[in-house]
XYZ file of C-alpha atoms in Angstrom:
605
model
C -0.004 -0.008 0.013
C 2.815 2.424 0.800
C 4.295 1.991 -2.654
C 1.043 3.139 -4.244
C 0.638 6.120 -1.913
C 4.173 7.497 -2.194
C 3.984 8.632 -5.863
C 0.728 10.496 -5.162
C 2.251 12.358 -2.255
C 5.239 13.401 -4.398
C 2.958 14.560 -7.207
C 0.975 16.766 -4.815
C 4.024 18.971 -4.252
C 4.249 19.806 -8.003
C 0.610 20.461 -9.083
C -1.969 23.156 -8.212
C -3.737 22.907 -4.850
C -6.939 21.504 -6.325
C -5.073 18.750 -8.081
C -3.166 18.109 -4.869
C -6.413 17.830 -3.007
C -7.693 15.328 -5.553
C -4.490 13.323 -5.171
C -4.815 13.315 -1.398
C -8.479 12.268 -1.684
C -7.485 9.416 -3.983
C -4.870 8.307 -1.505
C -7.378 8.444 1.317
C -9.838 6.374 -0.673
C -7.252 3.630 -0.805
C -6.881 3.556 2.993
C -7.825 0.064 4.245
C -11.203 -0.289 5.941
C -12.309 -2.097 9.066
C -14.186 -4.546 6.876
C -11.036 -5.315 4.889
C -9.102 -5.808 8.131
C -11.733 -8.202 9.412
C -11.733 -10.161 6.154
C -7.929 -10.319 6.207
C -7.985 -11.649 9.743
C -10.644 -14.262 9.002
C -8.551 -15.532 6.090
C -5.428 -15.484 8.250
C -6.981 -17.513 11.025
C -8.312 -20.140 8.638
C -4.913 -20.579 6.998
C -2.952 -20.691 10.239
C -5.406 -23.076 11.902
C -4.892 -25.633 9.144
C -1.122 -25.169 9.060
C -1.033 -25.400 12.846
C -2.822 -28.728 12.759
C -0.337 -30.072 10.232
C 2.592 -28.822 12.270
C 1.205 -30.430 15.411
C 0.813 -33.812 13.664
C 4.312 -33.680 12.141
C 5.817 -32.496 15.407
C 4.140 -35.279 17.347
C 5.572 -37.943 15.061
C 9.033 -36.368 15.192
C 8.936 -36.276 19.026
C 7.624 -39.831 19.440
C 9.554 -41.507 16.587
C 12.879 -39.754 16.132
C 14.435 -40.401 12.741
C 16.069 -38.284 10.086
C 12.915 -38.397 8.016
C 10.545 -37.392 10.812
C 12.851 -34.522 11.725
C 12.736 -33.318 8.121
C 8.949 -33.582 7.958
C 8.561 -31.714 11.230
C 10.991 -29.033 10.102
C 9.058 -28.575 6.856
C 5.691 -28.297 8.642
C 7.138 -25.929 11.215
C 8.699 -23.825 8.456
C 5.443 -23.630 6.544
C 3.530 -22.390 9.589
C 6.264 -19.955 10.602
C 6.607 -18.536 7.104
C 2.833 -18.107 6.854
C 2.677 -16.294 10.166
C 5.592 -14.058 9.189
C 4.032 -13.328 5.774
C 0.667 -12.555 7.348
C 2.221 -10.409 10.095
C 4.095 -8.323 7.532
C 1.019 -7.971 5.340
C -1.007 -6.884 8.386
C 1.094 -3.754 8.746
C -1.147 -2.001 6.236
C -3.867 -1.998 8.893
C -1.700 -0.398 11.592
C -3.315 3.013 11.326
C -6.900 1.761 10.901
C -9.130 2.362 13.888
C -10.205 -1.218 14.715
C -12.499 -2.651 17.394
C -10.520 -3.707 20.452
C -10.901 -7.436 19.840
C -9.778 -7.214 16.251
C -6.826 -4.973 17.119
C -5.817 -7.503 19.758
C -5.749 -10.227 17.133
C -3.411 -8.180 14.961
C -1.106 -7.692 17.958
C -1.115 -11.397 18.810
C -0.423 -12.311 15.190
C 2.699 -10.191 15.238
C 3.895 -11.869 18.429
C 2.929 -15.438 17.546
C 6.366 -16.873 16.889
C 9.249 -17.426 19.253
C 11.575 -17.425 16.245
C 10.013 -15.608 13.241
C 11.742 -16.764 10.062
C 13.556 -14.355 7.771
C 11.848 -13.429 4.551
C 14.524 -15.252 2.598
C 13.113 -18.710 1.866
C 16.441 -20.503 2.182
C 17.150 -18.897 5.541
C 13.625 -19.705 6.777
C 14.167 -23.371 5.914
C 17.590 -23.316 7.557
C 16.144 -21.870 10.765
C 13.546 -24.628 10.935
C 16.041 -27.394 10.214
C 18.405 -26.143 12.905
C 15.720 -26.183 15.571
C 14.431 -29.625 14.548
C 17.982 -30.968 14.498
C 18.839 -29.652 17.944
C 15.621 -31.062 19.434
C 16.349 -34.409 17.784
C 19.888 -34.411 19.176
C 18.498 -33.689 22.637
C 15.969 -36.513 22.324
C 18.640 -38.968 21.181
C 21.087 -37.788 23.791
C 22.736 -40.393 26.033
C 25.893 -40.967 28.039
C 27.848 -44.168 27.401
C 30.395 -44.968 30.065
C 31.377 -48.017 28.094
C 30.119 -49.398 24.756
C 26.688 -50.926 25.293
C 26.049 -49.248 28.641
C 24.369 -46.027 27.547
C 21.934 -44.038 29.688
C 19.397 -41.476 28.479
C 18.200 -38.406 30.370
C 15.636 -40.396 32.359
C 18.211 -42.926 33.578
C 20.770 -40.248 34.391
C 18.141 -38.186 36.184
C 17.379 -41.211 38.359
C 21.034 -41.286 39.388
C 20.865 -37.612 40.366
C 17.645 -38.261 42.261
C 18.708 -41.313 44.235
C 22.465 -41.523 44.653
C 24.344 -39.983 47.563
C 27.784 -40.766 46.128
C 29.386 -37.515 44.947
C 31.539 -39.286 42.384
C 28.577 -41.100 40.862
C 26.560 -37.884 40.841
C 29.332 -35.992 39.129
C 29.760 -38.696 36.521
C 26.040 -38.612 35.606
C 26.019 -34.813 35.585
C 29.010 -34.393 33.281
C 27.809 -37.283 31.088
C 24.499 -35.603 30.260
C 25.963 -32.108 29.873
C 28.021 -33.368 26.932
C 24.816 -33.258 24.881
C 24.998 -29.472 24.592
C 28.461 -28.972 23.137
C 27.683 -30.158 19.561
C 24.793 -27.688 19.385
C 26.856 -24.617 20.084
C 27.697 -23.525 16.534
C 24.179 -24.300 15.256
C 22.665 -22.389 18.171
C 24.781 -19.356 17.286
C 23.412 -19.457 13.748
C 19.901 -19.997 15.110
C 20.180 -16.770 17.103
C 21.369 -14.876 14.022
C 18.464 -16.104 11.910
C 15.899 -15.562 14.659
C 16.989 -11.980 15.127
C 16.876 -11.367 11.418
C 13.252 -12.532 11.283
C 12.336 -10.505 14.370
C 13.860 -7.302 12.958
C 11.728 -7.683 9.841
C 8.749 -7.357 12.175
C 10.132 -4.181 13.709
C 11.690 -5.452 16.969
C 15.307 -4.906 17.964
C 15.920 -8.562 18.862
C 14.086 -11.732 19.793
C 14.351 -11.095 23.544
C 12.638 -7.700 23.140
C 9.890 -9.386 21.151
C 9.402 -12.050 23.824
C 9.084 -9.365 26.522
C 6.496 -7.517 24.432
C 3.968 -10.331 24.778
C 2.689 -9.388 28.235
C 0.209 -6.537 27.590
C 2.741 -4.015 28.869
C 5.889 -2.349 27.477
C 8.848 -4.707 27.199
C 10.976 -2.717 29.675
C 8.099 -2.641 32.164
C 7.806 -6.408 31.990
C 11.508 -6.838 32.735
C 11.092 -4.578 35.752
C 8.010 -6.527 36.810
C 9.809 -9.866 36.963
C 12.640 -8.261 38.922
C 10.035 -6.913 41.367
C 8.497 -10.355 41.797
C 11.906 -11.933 42.379
C 12.775 -9.404 45.068
C 9.486 -10.192 46.825
C 10.404 -13.862 47.084
C 14.178 -13.733 47.264
C 14.400 -13.722 51.130
C 12.477 -16.977 51.265
C 14.789 -18.560 48.707
C 17.915 -17.377 50.488
C 16.639 -18.878 53.779
C 15.934 -22.180 52.046
C 19.354 -22.137 50.339
C 21.163 -21.545 53.634
C 19.321 -24.363 55.369
C 19.911 -26.850 52.549
C 23.574 -25.916 52.246
C 24.153 -26.505 55.972
C 22.595 -29.983 55.763
C 24.606 -30.815 52.628
C 27.784 -29.796 54.443
C 26.881 -32.343 57.100
C 26.209 -34.968 54.467
C 29.264 -34.455 52.206
C 31.727 -32.380 54.208
C 33.084 -28.846 53.889
C 35.608 -30.010 51.293
C 32.700 -30.757 48.907
C 30.197 -28.084 49.926
C 31.602 -24.695 51.043
C 29.779 -23.739 54.270
C 29.353 -20.102 53.242
C 29.498 -20.399 49.449
C 27.607 -21.820 46.515
C 26.182 -25.336 46.348
C 27.692 -27.591 43.632
C 24.940 -28.259 41.069
C 25.221 -32.053 41.050
C 24.315 -32.422 44.717
C 20.744 -31.054 44.540
C 18.907 -34.077 43.153
C 18.112 -32.690 39.687
C 20.127 -32.515 36.484
C 19.777 -28.726 36.347
C 19.519 -28.109 40.113
C 16.182 -26.451 39.340
C 14.116 -28.437 41.853
C 15.511 -30.020 44.971
C 12.753 -32.329 46.178
C 14.769 -35.473 45.582
C 17.229 -34.587 48.347
C 14.489 -34.344 50.960
C 15.773 -37.455 52.778
C 19.081 -35.608 53.367
C 17.593 -32.301 54.508
C 14.453 -33.522 56.312
C 13.791 -31.784 59.642
C 15.415 -33.407 62.667
C 13.325 -34.346 65.685
C 10.140 -33.505 63.828
C 7.399 -35.657 62.435
C 8.023 -36.551 58.808
C 5.454 -36.079 56.082
C 3.876 -39.343 57.177
C 3.816 -40.892 53.742
C 5.795 -41.317 50.543
C 3.609 -40.703 47.482
C 5.773 -42.891 45.287
C 5.336 -45.809 47.653
C 1.582 -45.176 47.912
C 1.260 -45.362 44.116
C 3.341 -48.553 43.922
C 1.356 -50.132 46.735
C -1.780 -49.651 44.621
C -0.015 -51.163 41.584
C -0.720 -47.943 39.750
C 0.494 -47.759 36.143
C 1.007 -44.701 33.946
C -2.554 -44.599 32.551
C -3.842 -45.092 36.082
C -1.855 -42.049 37.261
C -3.357 -40.049 34.399
C -6.843 -41.197 35.465
C -6.246 -39.712 38.910
C -5.458 -36.400 37.251
C -8.548 -36.570 35.076
C -10.740 -37.331 38.108
C -9.519 -34.187 39.801
C -10.782 -32.083 36.902
C -14.046 -33.971 36.594
C -14.628 -33.452 40.320
C -14.701 -29.726 39.577
C -17.333 -30.178 36.907
C -15.169 -30.566 33.798
C -16.056 -33.216 31.265
C -13.785 -36.263 30.889
C -11.178 -36.124 28.148
C -12.185 -37.713 24.828
C -11.354 -41.313 24.103
C -8.814 -40.138 21.521
C -6.733 -38.757 24.387
C -6.217 -42.243 25.750
C -5.664 -43.761 22.296
C -3.201 -41.171 20.988
C -1.225 -40.011 24.033
C 2.228 -41.437 24.729
C 2.337 -42.051 28.496
C 5.068 -44.713 28.545
C 8.421 -44.634 26.782
C 8.397 -47.066 23.834
C 11.052 -49.775 23.923
C 11.705 -49.829 20.183
C 12.653 -46.233 19.317
C 14.044 -42.899 20.408
C 11.547 -40.318 21.670
C 11.713 -36.914 23.294
C 10.843 -37.804 26.899
C 10.380 -34.231 28.093
C 6.768 -34.112 29.264
C 4.458 -31.935 27.174
C 0.768 -31.454 26.390
C -0.395 -31.171 22.774
C -3.382 -29.500 21.142
C -3.408 -30.986 17.655
C -6.773 -29.471 16.820
C -9.953 -28.543 18.646
C -10.872 -32.146 19.418
C -7.476 -33.874 19.623
C -5.596 -33.378 22.908
C -2.631 -35.475 24.008
C 0.144 -35.843 26.556
C 3.653 -37.037 25.628
C 5.580 -38.301 28.638
C 7.872 -41.137 29.626
C 6.031 -41.668 32.889
C 7.737 -43.236 35.878
C 5.646 -44.443 38.813
C 6.783 -41.681 41.154
C 5.172 -38.926 43.190
C 6.997 -36.405 40.999
C 5.432 -37.755 37.814
C 2.039 -37.990 39.532
C 2.245 -34.226 40.007
C 3.578 -33.702 36.460
C 0.595 -35.532 34.971
C -1.769 -33.153 36.837
C 0.259 -30.263 35.407
C 0.249 -31.516 31.813
C -3.422 -32.402 31.909
C -4.065 -28.831 33.078
C -2.759 -27.686 29.706
C -5.188 -30.011 27.924
C -8.137 -28.846 30.017
C -7.212 -25.234 29.266
C -6.874 -26.004 25.542
C -10.286 -27.649 25.462
C -11.940 -24.817 27.443
C -10.932 -22.139 24.915
C -11.381 -24.264 21.772
C -14.430 -22.217 20.660
C -12.427 -18.985 20.672
C -11.076 -17.654 17.328
C -7.719 -19.193 16.396
C -5.522 -16.364 17.701
C -7.352 -16.361 21.068
C -6.779 -20.080 21.589
C -3.982 -19.640 24.077
C -3.390 -18.718 27.666
C -4.065 -15.181 28.903
C -0.288 -15.100 29.007
C 2.080 -18.051 28.799
C 2.519 -18.103 32.563
C -1.226 -18.731 32.926
C -0.937 -21.885 30.841
C 1.826 -23.283 33.037
C 0.090 -22.266 36.280
C -3.227 -24.041 35.628
C -2.096 -27.605 36.300
C 0.230 -26.469 39.060
C -2.634 -24.795 40.903
C -4.403 -28.186 40.758
C -1.227 -29.925 41.924
C -1.097 -27.718 45.029
C -4.360 -29.443 45.960
C -2.550 -32.805 46.105
C -2.677 -32.577 49.884
C -2.973 -35.441 52.378
C -6.710 -34.755 52.544
C -6.990 -35.204 48.746
C -4.894 -38.336 48.789
C -7.182 -39.817 51.443
C -10.284 -38.908 49.450
C -9.014 -40.734 46.348
C -7.976 -43.802 48.355
C -4.207 -43.474 48.170
C -3.714 -42.567 51.861
C -5.385 -44.179 54.873
C -4.740 -41.560 57.563
C -4.037 -37.824 57.325
C -0.753 -36.975 59.078
C -1.098 -34.837 62.230
C -0.318 -31.063 62.219
C 3.143 -31.886 63.551
C 3.971 -33.089 60.025
C 3.199 -29.702 58.461
C 6.779 -28.438 58.548
C 8.017 -31.491 56.752
C 5.272 -31.201 54.109
C 6.000 -27.518 53.562
C 9.747 -28.118 53.297
C 9.132 -30.855 50.750
C 7.008 -28.458 48.693
C 9.496 -25.612 49.000
C 12.330 -27.779 47.729
C 10.503 -27.794 44.397
C 8.361 -24.635 44.303
C 10.715 -22.140 45.955
C 14.019 -23.661 44.799
C 12.855 -23.312 41.206
C 12.286 -19.544 41.320
C 15.763 -18.258 40.414
C 16.305 -20.899 37.756
C 12.954 -20.007 36.201
C 14.124 -16.397 36.032
C 17.659 -16.796 34.809
C 17.124 -19.032 31.737
C 15.489 -16.231 29.780
C 17.727 -13.559 31.290
C 20.507 -15.508 29.641
C 18.631 -15.642 26.347
C 17.665 -11.997 26.503
C 21.352 -11.216 26.733
C 22.181 -13.644 23.883
C 19.564 -12.199 21.544
C 20.552 -8.600 22.336
C 24.233 -9.315 21.734
C 25.227 -8.440 25.320
C 26.189 -12.125 25.694
C 28.307 -13.165 22.700
C 29.093 -16.680 21.425
C 32.558 -16.277 22.933
C 31.105 -16.212 26.449
C 27.872 -18.246 26.220
C 28.904 -20.677 28.921
C 30.606 -18.198 31.215
C 27.523 -15.994 31.154
C 25.290 -18.997 31.853
C 27.228 -19.890 34.971
C 27.545 -16.267 36.041
C 23.734 -16.018 36.161
C 23.428 -19.349 37.923
C 25.977 -18.222 40.503
C 24.231 -14.879 41.025
C 20.612 -15.997 41.233
C 20.756 -19.602 42.419
C 23.892 -19.626 44.510
C 24.759 -22.796 42.582
C 28.175 -23.555 41.083
C 29.384 -25.855 38.309
C 30.648 -29.074 39.917
C 33.689 -29.231 37.648
C 35.649 -26.742 35.513
C 33.654 -25.486 32.520
C 34.881 -23.640 29.450
C 33.608 -22.281 26.166
C 34.221 -25.715 24.674
C 31.097 -26.644 26.627
C 27.555 -25.414 25.953
C 25.707 -26.221 29.147
C 22.547 -24.264 28.241
C 22.007 -26.821 25.441
C 21.627 -29.571 28.045
C 18.317 -27.992 29.043
C 15.519 -28.921 26.617
C 14.001 -25.450 26.364
C 17.189 -23.980 24.826
C 17.413 -26.218 21.733
C 13.603 -26.238 21.489
C 13.570 -22.406 21.746
C 10.725 -22.484 24.252
C 10.506 -19.255 26.253
C 11.108 -20.032 29.915
C 9.914 -16.954 31.789
C 6.464 -18.556 31.704
C 7.613 -21.063 34.316
C 8.767 -18.329 36.692
C 5.467 -16.481 36.245
C 3.602 -19.743 36.766
C 5.279 -20.239 40.147
C 3.731 -16.926 41.186
C 0.366 -17.232 39.464
C -0.362 -20.784 40.607
C -0.470 -19.637 44.217
C -2.713 -16.688 43.329
C -5.067 -19.069 41.456
C -4.913 -21.602 44.280
C -5.755 -19.065 46.965
C -8.661 -17.723 44.930
C -10.049 -21.203 44.276
C -9.681 -22.200 47.928
C -11.674 -19.113 48.901
C -14.320 -19.918 46.289
C -14.569 -23.419 47.734
C -15.249 -21.878 51.168
C -11.984 -22.989 52.726
C -10.825 -20.881 55.726
C -7.893 -22.809 57.246
C -4.141 -22.509 56.655
C -3.629 -22.086 52.913
C -1.159 -24.958 52.550
C -3.728 -27.494 53.805
C -6.442 -26.572 51.287
C -7.711 -28.913 48.614
C -10.585 -27.724 46.448
C -11.067 -31.213 44.997
C -14.784 -31.760 44.471
C -15.761 -28.072 44.625
C -18.150 -27.253 41.796
C -18.068 -23.572 42.797
C -14.300 -23.477 42.368
C -14.680 -25.329 39.072
C -17.120 -22.741 37.688
C -14.766 -19.866 38.510
C -11.855 -21.795 37.096
C -13.658 -22.617 33.879
C -14.698 -18.998 33.331
C -11.019 -18.016 33.290
C -10.027 -20.886 31.040
C -12.727 -20.232 28.462
C -11.532 -16.638 27.974
C -8.225 -17.859 26.569
C -6.202 -14.926 25.223
C -9.277 -12.892 24.240
C -8.482 -10.029 26.624
C -5.454 -8.645 28.493
C -4.266 -10.997 31.194
C -4.718 -8.314 33.827
C -8.500 -8.447 33.242
C -8.566 -12.232 33.307
C -6.542 -12.304 36.525
C -8.876 -9.789 38.161
C -11.953 -11.807 37.245
C -10.377 -14.896 38.764
C -8.647 -13.482 41.860
C -9.736 -9.887 42.398
C -6.110 -8.840 41.843
C -4.769 -6.943 38.798
C -1.073 -7.674 39.275
C 1.003 -10.799 39.513
C 1.990 -10.914 43.151
C 4.098 -13.162 45.372
C 2.079 -12.659 48.550
C 0.019 -15.846 48.042
C 3.208 -17.906 47.759
C 4.643 -16.157 50.824
C 1.418 -16.813 52.755
C 1.545 -20.475 51.824
C 5.140 -20.853 52.994
C 4.924 -18.363 55.896
C 5.195 -20.986 58.662
C 8.158 -22.582 56.893
C 10.006 -19.250 56.576
C 9.726 -18.753 60.346
C 11.042 -22.274 60.917
C 13.922 -21.808 58.438
C 14.973 -18.572 60.131
C 15.202 -20.409 63.441
C 17.289 -23.187 61.905
C 19.640 -20.676 60.225
C 20.252 -18.614 63.358
C 23.994 -18.148 63.825
C 24.831 -19.803 60.496
C 26.011 -18.268 57.201
C 23.175 -17.028 55.029
C 23.801 -16.011 51.399
C 26.900 -16.691 49.306
């Protein structure tokens, strides 16, 4: 449109005023209309819906049957969708100055922000971008560590070592073995960043990180300040937990392994990325206090529960709130157990193939951790089904943190009371067990906060150029040192690429959503507990079976991305800002206990 207007504007400077007025009128007559914008958007949503379905199908096959051919097919389908979104987003610019109804204007904004890595306009580069991502995800899925020929372990097996062993040498061996998976990605990731930024700049953003931050119904800089504010709210609780855990690890492994006033070596925290610490609960459990009173893993095994059975527990939680059961196709098409005959991407994920086809992909282990994960992943599916009648561009979470928080808010209701109601637990532990239960929760929920923050802080720096390929790994560990108080367990260099050992980096999945979800899930949980009529200590609440809570929940889910998240949050909670006070209320008794345990001991690093 601009190319047609420009000659008319130039001509107006050279002809009499009347002729100039005619030229300006002609230009005005060519200004796009609201009706044209609506027709363009209808066409866009139809095209993208069909391409999205094809991408989902190809991506599912590539993730559950990793071969060269499935990677190529997935890359092609992903490229086709990404190119279409980019083409449509660029074409939509001609409607930028048209006064549109709020809902239609919102769709145009969401279209522009739809991709995590918009492809460049050059077709060869667009294809290259897609191939690089598919290849890195495939390499991650195939990744293994072979101590000797024929004795290879994948991420699940190595994670079990981190979760169960108390031998520092064995832990270090598993840790360094998995982290080798990242190094071969380094050069491709550098090129991926270049191509991503090129596509983003064609849409008018300075870099991909700036585009990611622009997705939150507020200016990008304001969002960055908002996450820093949230972190500062919760940081004292994390530091208290860190100090307590470090002191107990010093007792377990000695000051020569764990510095009493320094950072905790990453391989000692029970998780490959030291992002959640629940697996080391047996080491750090409170002394001279009642334990949790049960082990969820053992309860599940005692009932001979299998992976589909664990998923049925999750489904029953949602149906108890008034949601309909998932369709039969969910049970027929989901991958709940790792196949024995092929490589798959085991990282748990929920899939929305189309408006009737919802699935979970997960290599489920019969553990309490995976029981919670299934509730989380099914939360995605319930959300996806709730907003399926929205227009295509509104079929998403109010923001990406909402999507992650839904299942986690449900998982917070996996209390002893809930476990007794569903027949997994015979007796509810006495109040004396509350400290142990809260500590066990904090080892996952609170310990995760700084990791959830720093992954995208690293990528924001990478995309902006502040972090260069020459210091990818150093910057990664600098952020982990600063925010987590966690150190690399062995010397690292730029020959390594430790970010690549975390799935979300090769998959290019924005990670700030998980930090936001840790905040939002407690806000949702508190609101639903109130709606259910619960008045006791927040951490004991389960709204299982509350139809009133279910109605409020469903109203939020059905809205999808149709309005700014601040409005959706207010309708659900009565609050217009993301806020850490619900999390702090939940863990308030634990914070007091931690402060007593830390008295006279080093705090911080």
